[in-house]
PDB file of C-alpha atoms in Angstrom:
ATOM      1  CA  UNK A  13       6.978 -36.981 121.768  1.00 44.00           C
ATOM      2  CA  UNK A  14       4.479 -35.371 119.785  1.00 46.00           C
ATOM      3  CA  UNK A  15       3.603 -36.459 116.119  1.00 49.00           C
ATOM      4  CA  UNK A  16       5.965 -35.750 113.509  1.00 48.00           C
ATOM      5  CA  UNK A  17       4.139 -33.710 110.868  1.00 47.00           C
ATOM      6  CA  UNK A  18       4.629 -35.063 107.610  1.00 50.00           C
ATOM      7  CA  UNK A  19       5.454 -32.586 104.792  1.00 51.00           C
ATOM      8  CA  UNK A  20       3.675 -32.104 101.283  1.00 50.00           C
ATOM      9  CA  UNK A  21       4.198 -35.224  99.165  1.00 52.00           C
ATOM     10  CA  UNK A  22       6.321 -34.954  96.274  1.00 50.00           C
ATOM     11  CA  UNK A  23       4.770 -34.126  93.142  1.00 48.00           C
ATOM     12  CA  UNK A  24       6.504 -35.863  89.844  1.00 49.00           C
ATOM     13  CA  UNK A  25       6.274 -34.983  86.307  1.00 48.00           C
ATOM     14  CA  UNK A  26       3.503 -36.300  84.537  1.00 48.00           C
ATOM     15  CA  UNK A  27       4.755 -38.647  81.337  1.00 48.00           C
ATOM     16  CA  UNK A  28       3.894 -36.069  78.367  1.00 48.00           C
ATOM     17  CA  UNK A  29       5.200 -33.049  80.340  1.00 48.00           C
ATOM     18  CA  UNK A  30       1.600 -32.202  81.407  1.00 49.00           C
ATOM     19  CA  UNK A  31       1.089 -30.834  85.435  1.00 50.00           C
ATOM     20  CA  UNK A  32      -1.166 -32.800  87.757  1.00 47.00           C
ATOM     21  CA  UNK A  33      -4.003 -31.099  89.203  1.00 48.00           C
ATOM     22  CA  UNK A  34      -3.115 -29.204  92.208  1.00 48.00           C
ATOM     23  CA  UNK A  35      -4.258 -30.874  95.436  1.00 47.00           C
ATOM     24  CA  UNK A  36      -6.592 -29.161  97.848  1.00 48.00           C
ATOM     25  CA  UNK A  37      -4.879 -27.584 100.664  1.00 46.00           C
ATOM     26  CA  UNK A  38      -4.429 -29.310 103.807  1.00 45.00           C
ATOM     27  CA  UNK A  39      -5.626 -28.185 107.233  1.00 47.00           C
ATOM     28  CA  UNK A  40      -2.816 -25.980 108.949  1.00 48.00           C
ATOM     29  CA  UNK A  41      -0.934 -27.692 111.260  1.00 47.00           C
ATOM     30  CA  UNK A  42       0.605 -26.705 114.319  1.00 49.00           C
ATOM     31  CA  UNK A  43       4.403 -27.576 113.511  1.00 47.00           C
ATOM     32  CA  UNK A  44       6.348 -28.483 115.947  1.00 47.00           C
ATOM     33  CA  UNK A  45      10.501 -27.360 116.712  1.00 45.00           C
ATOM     34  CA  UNK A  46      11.397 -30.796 115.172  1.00 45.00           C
ATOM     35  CA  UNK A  47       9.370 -29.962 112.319  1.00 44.00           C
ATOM     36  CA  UNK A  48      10.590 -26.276 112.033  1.00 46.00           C
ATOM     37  CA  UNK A  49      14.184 -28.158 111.580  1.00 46.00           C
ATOM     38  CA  UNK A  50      13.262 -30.056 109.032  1.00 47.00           C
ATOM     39  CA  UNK A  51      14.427 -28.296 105.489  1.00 47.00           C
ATOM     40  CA  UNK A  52      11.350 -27.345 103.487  1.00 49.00           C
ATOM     41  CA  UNK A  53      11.007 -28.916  99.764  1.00 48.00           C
ATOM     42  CA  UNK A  54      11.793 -27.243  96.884  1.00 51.00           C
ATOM     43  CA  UNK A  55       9.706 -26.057  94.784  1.00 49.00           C
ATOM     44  CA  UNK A  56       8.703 -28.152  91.411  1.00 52.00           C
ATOM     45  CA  UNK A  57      11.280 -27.340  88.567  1.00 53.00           C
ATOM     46  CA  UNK A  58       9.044 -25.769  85.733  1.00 50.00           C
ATOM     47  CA  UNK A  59       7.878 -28.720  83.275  1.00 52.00           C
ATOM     48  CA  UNK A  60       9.719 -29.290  79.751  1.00 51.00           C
ATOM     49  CA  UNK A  61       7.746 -27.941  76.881  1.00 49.00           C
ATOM     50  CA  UNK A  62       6.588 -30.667  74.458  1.00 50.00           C
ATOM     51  CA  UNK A  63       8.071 -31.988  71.749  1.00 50.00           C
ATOM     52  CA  UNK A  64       4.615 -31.000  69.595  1.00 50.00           C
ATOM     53  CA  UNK A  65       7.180 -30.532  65.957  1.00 50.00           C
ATOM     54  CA  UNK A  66       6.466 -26.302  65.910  1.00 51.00           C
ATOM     55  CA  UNK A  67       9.047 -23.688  66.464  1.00 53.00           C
ATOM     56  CA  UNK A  68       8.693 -21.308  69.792  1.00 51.00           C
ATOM     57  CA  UNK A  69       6.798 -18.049  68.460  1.00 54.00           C
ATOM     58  CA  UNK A  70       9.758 -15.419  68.425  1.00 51.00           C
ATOM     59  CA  UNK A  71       9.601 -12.704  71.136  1.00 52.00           C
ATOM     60  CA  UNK A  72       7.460  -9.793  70.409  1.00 55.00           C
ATOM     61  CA  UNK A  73       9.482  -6.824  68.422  1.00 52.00           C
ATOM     62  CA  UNK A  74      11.809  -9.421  66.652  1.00 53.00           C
ATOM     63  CA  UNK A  75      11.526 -10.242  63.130  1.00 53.00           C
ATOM     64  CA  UNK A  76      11.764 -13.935  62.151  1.00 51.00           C
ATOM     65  CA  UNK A  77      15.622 -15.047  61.253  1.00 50.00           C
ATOM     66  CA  UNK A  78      14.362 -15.924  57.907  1.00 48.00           C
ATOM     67  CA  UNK A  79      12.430 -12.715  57.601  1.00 48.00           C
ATOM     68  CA  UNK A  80      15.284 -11.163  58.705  1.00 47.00           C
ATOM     69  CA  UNK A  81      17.429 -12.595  55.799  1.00 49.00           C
ATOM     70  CA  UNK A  82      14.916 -11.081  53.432  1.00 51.00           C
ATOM     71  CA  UNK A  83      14.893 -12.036  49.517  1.00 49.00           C
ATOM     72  CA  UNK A  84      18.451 -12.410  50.007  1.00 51.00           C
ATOM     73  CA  UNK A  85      18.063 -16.129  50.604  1.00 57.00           C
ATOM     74  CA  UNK A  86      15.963 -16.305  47.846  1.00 61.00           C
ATOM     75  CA  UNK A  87      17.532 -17.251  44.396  1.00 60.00           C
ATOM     76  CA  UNK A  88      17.263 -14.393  41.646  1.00 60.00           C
ATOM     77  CA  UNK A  89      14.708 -14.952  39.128  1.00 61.00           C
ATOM     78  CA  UNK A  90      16.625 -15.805  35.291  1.00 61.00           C
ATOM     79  CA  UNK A  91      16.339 -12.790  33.293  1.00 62.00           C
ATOM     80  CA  UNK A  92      13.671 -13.147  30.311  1.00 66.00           C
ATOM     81  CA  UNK A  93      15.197 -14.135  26.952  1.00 71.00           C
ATOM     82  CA  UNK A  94      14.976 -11.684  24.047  1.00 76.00           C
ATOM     83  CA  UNK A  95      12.471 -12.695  21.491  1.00 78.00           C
ATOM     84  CA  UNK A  96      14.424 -13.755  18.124  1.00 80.00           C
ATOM     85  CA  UNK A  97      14.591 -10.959  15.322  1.00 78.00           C
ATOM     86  CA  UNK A  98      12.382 -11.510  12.768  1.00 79.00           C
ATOM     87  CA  UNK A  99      14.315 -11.979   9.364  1.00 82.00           C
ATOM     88  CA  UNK A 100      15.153  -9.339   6.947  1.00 81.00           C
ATOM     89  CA  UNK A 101      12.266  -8.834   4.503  1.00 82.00           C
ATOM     90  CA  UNK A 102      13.604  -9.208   1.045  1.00 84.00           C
ATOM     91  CA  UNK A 103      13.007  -6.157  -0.971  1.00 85.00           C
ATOM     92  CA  UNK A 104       9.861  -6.614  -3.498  1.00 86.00           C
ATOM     93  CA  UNK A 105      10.880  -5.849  -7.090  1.00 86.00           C
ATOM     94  CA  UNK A 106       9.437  -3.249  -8.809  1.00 86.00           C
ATOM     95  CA  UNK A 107       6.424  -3.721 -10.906  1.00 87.00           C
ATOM     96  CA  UNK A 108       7.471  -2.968 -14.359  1.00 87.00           C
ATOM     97  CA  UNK A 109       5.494  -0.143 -15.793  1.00 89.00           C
ATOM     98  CA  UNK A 110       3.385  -0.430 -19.149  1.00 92.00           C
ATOM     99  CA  UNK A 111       5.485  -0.853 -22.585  1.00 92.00           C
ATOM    100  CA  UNK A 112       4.842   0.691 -26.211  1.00 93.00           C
ATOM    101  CA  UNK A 113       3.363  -2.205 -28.039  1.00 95.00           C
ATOM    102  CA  UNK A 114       3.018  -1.899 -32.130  1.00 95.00           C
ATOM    103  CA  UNK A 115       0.396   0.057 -33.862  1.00 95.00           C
ATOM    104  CA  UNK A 116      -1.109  -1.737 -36.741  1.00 93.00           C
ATOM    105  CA  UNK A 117      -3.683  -0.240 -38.913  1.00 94.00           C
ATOM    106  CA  UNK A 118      -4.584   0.718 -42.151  1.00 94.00           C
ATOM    107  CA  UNK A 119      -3.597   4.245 -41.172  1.00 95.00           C
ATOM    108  CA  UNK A 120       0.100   2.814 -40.539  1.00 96.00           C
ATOM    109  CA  UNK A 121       0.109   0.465 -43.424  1.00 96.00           C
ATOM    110  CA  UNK A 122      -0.710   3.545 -46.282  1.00 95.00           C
ATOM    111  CA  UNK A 123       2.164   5.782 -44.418  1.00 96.00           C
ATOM    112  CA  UNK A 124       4.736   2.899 -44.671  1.00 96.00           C
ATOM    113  CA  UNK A 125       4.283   2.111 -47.808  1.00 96.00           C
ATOM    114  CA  UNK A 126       4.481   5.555 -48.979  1.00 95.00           C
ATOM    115  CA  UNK A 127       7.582   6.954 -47.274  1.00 96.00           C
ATOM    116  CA  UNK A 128       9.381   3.885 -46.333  1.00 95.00           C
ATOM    117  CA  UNK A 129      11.567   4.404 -43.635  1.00 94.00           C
ATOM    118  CA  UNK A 130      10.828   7.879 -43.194  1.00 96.00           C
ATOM    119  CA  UNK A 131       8.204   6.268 -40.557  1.00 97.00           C
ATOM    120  CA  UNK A 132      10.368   5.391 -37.514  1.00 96.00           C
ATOM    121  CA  UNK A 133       7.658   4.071 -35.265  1.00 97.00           C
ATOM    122  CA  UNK A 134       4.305   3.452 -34.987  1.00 97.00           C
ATOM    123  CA  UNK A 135       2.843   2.204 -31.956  1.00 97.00           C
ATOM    124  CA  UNK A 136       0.776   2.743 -29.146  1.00 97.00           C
ATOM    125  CA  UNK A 137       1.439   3.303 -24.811  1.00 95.00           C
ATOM    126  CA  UNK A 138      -1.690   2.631 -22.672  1.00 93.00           C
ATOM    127  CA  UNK A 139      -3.975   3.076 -25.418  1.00 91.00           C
ATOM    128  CA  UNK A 140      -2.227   6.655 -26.957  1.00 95.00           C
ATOM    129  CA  UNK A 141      -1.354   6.415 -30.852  1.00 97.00           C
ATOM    130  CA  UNK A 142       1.659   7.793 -32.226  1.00 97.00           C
ATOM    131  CA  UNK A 143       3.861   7.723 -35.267  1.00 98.00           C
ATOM    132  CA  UNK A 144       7.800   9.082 -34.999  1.00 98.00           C
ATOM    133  CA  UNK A 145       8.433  10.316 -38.625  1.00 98.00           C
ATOM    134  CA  UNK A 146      11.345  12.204 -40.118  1.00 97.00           C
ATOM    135  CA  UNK A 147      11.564  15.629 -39.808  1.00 97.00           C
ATOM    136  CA  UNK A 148      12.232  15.848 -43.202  1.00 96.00           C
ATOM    137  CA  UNK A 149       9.253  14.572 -44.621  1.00 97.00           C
ATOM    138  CA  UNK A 150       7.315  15.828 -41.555  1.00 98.00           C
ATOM    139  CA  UNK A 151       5.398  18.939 -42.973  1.00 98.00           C
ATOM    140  CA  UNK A 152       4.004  16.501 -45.844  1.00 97.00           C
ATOM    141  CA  UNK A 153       2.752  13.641 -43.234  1.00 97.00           C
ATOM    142  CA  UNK A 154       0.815  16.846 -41.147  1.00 98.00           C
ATOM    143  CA  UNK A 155      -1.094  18.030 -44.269  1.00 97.00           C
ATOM    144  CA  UNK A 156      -1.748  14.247 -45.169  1.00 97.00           C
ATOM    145  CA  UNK A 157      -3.266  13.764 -41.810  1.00 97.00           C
ATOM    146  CA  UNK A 158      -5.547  16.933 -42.326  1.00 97.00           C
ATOM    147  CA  UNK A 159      -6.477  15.909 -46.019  1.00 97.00           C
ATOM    148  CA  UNK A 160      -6.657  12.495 -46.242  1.00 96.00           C
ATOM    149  CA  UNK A 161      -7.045  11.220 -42.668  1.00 96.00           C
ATOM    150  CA  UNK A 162      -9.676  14.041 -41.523  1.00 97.00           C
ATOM    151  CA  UNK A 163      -7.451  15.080 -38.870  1.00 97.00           C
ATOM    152  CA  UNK A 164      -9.108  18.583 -39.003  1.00 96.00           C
ATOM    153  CA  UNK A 165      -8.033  19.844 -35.305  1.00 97.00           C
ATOM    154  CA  UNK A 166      -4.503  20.472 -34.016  1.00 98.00           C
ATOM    155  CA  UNK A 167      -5.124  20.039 -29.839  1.00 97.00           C
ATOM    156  CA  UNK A 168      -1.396  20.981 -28.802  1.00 98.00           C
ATOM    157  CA  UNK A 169       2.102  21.304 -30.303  1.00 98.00           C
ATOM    158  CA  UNK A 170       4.494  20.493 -27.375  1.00 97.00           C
ATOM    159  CA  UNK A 171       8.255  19.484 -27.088  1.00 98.00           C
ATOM    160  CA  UNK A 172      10.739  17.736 -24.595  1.00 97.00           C
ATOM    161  CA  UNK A 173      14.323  18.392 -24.379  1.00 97.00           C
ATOM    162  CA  UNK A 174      16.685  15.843 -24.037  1.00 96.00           C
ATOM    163  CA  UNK A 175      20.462  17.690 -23.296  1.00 94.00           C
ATOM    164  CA  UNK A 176      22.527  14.743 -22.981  1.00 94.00           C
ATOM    165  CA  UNK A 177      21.983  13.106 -26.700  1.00 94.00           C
ATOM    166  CA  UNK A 178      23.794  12.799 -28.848  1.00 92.00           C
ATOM    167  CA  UNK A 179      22.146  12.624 -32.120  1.00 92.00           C
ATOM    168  CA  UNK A 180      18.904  15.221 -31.675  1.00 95.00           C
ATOM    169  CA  UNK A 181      18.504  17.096 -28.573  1.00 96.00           C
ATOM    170  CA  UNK A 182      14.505  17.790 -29.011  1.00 98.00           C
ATOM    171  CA  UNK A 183      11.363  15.630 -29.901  1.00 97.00           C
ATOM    172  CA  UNK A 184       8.109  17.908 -30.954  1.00 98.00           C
ATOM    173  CA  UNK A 185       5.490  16.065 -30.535  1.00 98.00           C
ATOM    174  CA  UNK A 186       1.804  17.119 -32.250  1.00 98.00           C
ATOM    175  CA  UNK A 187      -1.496  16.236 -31.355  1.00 98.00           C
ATOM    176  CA  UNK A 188      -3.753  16.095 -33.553  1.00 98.00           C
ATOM    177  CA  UNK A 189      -7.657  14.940 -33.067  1.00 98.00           C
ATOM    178  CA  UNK A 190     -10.221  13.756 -36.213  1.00 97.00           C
ATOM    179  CA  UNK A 191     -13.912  14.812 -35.407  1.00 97.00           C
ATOM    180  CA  UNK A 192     -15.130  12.681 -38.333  1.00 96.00           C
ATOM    181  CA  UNK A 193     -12.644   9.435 -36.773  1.00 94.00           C
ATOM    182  CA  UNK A 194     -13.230  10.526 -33.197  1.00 96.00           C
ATOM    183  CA  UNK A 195     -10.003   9.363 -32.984  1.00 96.00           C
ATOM    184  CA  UNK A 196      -6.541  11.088 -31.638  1.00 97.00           C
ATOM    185  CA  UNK A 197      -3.076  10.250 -32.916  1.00 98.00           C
ATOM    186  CA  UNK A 198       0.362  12.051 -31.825  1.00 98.00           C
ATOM    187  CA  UNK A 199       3.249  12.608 -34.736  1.00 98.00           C
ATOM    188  CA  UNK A 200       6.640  13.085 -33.150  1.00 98.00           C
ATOM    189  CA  UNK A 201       9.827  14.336 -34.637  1.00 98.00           C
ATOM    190  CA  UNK A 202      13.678  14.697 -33.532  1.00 97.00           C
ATOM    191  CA  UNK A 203      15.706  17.402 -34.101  1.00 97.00           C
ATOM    192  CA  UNK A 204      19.208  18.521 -33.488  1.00 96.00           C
ATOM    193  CA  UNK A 205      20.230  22.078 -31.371  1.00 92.00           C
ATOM    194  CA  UNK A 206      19.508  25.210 -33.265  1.00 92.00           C
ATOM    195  CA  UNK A 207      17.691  23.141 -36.241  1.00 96.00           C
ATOM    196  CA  UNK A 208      14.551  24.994 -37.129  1.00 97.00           C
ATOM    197  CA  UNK A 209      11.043  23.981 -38.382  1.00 98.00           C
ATOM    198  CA  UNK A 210       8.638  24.523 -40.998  1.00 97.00           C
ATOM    199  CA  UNK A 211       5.594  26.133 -39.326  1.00 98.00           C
ATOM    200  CA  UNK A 212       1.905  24.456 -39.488  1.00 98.00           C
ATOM    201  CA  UNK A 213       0.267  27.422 -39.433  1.00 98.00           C
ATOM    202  CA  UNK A 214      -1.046  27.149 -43.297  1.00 96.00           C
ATOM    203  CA  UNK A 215      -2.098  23.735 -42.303  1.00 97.00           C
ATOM    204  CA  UNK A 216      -4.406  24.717 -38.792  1.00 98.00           C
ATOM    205  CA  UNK A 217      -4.745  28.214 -37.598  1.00 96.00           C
ATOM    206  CA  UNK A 218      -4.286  26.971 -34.061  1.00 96.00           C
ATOM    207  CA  UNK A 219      -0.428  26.081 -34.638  1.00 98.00           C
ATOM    208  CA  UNK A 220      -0.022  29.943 -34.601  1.00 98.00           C
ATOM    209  CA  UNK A 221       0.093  30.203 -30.835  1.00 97.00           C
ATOM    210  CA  UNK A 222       0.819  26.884 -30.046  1.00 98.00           C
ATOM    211  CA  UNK A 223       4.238  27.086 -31.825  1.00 98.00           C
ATOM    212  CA  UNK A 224       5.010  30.945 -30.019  1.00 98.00           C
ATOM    213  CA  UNK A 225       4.269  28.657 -26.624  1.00 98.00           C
ATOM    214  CA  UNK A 226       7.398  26.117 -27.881  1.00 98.00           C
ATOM    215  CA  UNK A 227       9.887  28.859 -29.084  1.00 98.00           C
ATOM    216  CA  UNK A 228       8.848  30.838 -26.053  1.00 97.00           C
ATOM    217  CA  UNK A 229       9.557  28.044 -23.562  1.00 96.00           C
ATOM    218  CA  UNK A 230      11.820  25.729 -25.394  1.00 97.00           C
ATOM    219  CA  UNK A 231      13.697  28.479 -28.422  1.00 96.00           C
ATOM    220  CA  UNK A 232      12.646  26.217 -31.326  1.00 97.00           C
ATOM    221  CA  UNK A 233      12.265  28.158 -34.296  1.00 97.00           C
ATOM    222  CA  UNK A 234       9.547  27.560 -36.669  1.00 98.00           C
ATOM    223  CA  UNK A 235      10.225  28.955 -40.158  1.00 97.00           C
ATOM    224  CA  UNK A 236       7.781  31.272 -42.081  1.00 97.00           C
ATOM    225  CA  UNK A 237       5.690  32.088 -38.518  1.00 98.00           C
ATOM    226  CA  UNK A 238       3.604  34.633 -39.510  1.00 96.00           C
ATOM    227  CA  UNK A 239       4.341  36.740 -35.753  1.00 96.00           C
ATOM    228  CA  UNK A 240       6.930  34.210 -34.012  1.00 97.00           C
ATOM    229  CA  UNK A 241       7.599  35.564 -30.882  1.00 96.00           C
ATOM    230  CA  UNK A 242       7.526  35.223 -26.713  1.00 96.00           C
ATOM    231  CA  UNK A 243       3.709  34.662 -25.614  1.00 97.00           C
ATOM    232  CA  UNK A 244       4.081  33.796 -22.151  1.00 95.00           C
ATOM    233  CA  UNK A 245       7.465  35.740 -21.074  1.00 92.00           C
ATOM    234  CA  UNK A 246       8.202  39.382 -21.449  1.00 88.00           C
ATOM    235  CA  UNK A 247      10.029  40.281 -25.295  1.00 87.00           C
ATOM    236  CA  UNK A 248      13.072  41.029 -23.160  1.00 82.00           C
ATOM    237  CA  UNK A 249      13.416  37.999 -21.281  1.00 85.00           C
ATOM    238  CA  UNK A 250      16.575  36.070 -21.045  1.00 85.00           C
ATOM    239  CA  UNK A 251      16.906  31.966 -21.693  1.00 88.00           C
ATOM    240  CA  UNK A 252      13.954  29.340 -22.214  1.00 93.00           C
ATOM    241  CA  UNK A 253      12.120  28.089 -18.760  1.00 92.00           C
ATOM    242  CA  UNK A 254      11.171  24.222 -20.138  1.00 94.00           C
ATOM    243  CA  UNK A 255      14.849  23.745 -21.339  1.00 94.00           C
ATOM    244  CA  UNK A 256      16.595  21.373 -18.583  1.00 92.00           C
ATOM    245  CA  UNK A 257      19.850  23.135 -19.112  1.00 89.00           C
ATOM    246  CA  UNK A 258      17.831  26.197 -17.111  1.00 88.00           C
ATOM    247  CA  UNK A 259      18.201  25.918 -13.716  1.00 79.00           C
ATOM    248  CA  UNK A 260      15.168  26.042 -12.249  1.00 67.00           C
ATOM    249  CA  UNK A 261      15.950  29.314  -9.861  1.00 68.00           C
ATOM    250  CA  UNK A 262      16.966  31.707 -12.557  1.00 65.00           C
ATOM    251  CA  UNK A 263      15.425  34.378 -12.777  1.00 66.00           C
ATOM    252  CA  UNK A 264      16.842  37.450 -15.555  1.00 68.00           C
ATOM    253  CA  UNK A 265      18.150  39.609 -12.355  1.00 75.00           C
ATOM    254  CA  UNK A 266      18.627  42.345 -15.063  1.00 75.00           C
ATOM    255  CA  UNK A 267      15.050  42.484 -16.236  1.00 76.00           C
ATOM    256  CA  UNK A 268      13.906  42.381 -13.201  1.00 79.00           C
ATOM    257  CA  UNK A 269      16.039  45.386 -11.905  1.00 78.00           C
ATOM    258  CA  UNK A 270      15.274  47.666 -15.171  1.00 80.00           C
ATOM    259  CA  UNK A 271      11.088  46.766 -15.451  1.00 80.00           C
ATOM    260  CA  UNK A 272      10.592  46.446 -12.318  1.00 81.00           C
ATOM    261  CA  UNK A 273      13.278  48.639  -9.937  1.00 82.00           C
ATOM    262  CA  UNK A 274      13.458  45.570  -7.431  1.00 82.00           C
ATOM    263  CA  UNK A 275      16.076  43.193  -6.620  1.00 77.00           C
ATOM    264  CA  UNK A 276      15.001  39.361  -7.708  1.00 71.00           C
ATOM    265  CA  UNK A 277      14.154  37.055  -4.704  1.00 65.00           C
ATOM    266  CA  UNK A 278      14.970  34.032  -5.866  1.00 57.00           C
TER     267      UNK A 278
END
């Protein structure tokens, strides 16, 4: 009997998974019936990956599974804490404001010791002189001033209005200026609602439309005015501007209907 031929050896797995190089191929041999019965090997069974420590890539068109899980694995992030309030600032007082200090002079001494208590005050407020004198004996201090202190020029004759006291409702205040002195010094007096004044017009010419400017704004009266009456206001005007008991949006709607033929727009 002829040769049997001997089929291809069998090829084991390499330790470490790795193939062994392919052998060359044999010769062809003429196989014989016995051989033809003889079942053919099976083919190798595909080596094990290795065990290298990596994952298998993922197939092409699918997302990793922890991709796929997205920041939901992920822990939230803690919110940022709110900054403390800064305390309350504690309100700053408020700066008191200059005072009257006392006036002390020769000036002051002479008056005192002349009429006594008919000088109130004397004193000074950021550098302004002024006395507050009765208005009683206030005719005789103006002339004094003009004869005996120089006090030759009468600058302004003024008044405030104070509704809500009790005693005198008015201070007049004068201001008087000495050229020889260079020197100015206020007298103020009080005096009730409706009480009247002696004018200073025999004392300086200038008090003549200074005190029309006080009854005109303010209704003061100064006895023996040589031409008292309104200098700013129309003769036929109603009420006294500077008073605080006139509100500040009156207007006379009757004057200004007859003088004028128009309706007021205030």
């Amino acid at each position: 009997m002829p040769e049997e031929t001997k089929g291809p050896t069998p090829v084991s797995p390499s330790p470490g998974g790795e193939k062994p190089p392919a052998e060359k191929a044999a010769a062809p041999v003429e196989s014989s019936p016995a051989a033809s019965s003889t079942p053919a090997a099976k083919p190798d069974a595909p080596a094990a990956p290795a065990t290298t420590g990596e994952k298998p890539a993922a197939p092409a068109g699918e997302k990793p599974a922890a991709a796929a899980t997205g920041a939901a694995d992920k822990p939230a992030p803690a919110a940022a804490a709110k900054p403390a309030a800064p305390p309350a600032a504690k309100p700053v007082p408020k700066p008191e404001g200059p005072k009257p200090e006392p006036w002390e002079s020769e000036l002051v001494t002479r008056l005192r010791r002349q009429y006594g208590s008919g000088i109130t005050e004397a004193s000074t407020y950021v550098g302004q002189k002024y006395l507050v004198v009765d208005s009683a004996i206030l005719y005789e201090i103006l002339l004094l001033m003009r004869d005996d202190e120089l006090f030759d020029y009468c600058v302004d004759i003024t008044a405030v209005h104070y509704p809500k006291r009790e005693a005198t409702q008015f201070d007049i205040v004068y201001v008087l200026y000495s050229f020889h002195h260079n020197e100015r010094v206020r007298v103020k007096t009080q005096i009730r609602e409706n009480d009247s004044l002696r004018t200073a017009v025999g004392i300086w010419e200038t008090a003549n439309w200074l005190e029309r400017e006080v009854y005109d704004m303010f209704g003061i009266v100064f006895d023996d005015h040589p031409d008292l009456k309104r200098i700013l206001l129309p003769d036929g005007w109603k009420g006294h501007p500077l008073r605080k008991d006139y509100p500040i949006l009156l207007q006379d709607q009757e004057w200004v209907q007859i003088n004028l033929g128009i309706e007021s727009g205030q």
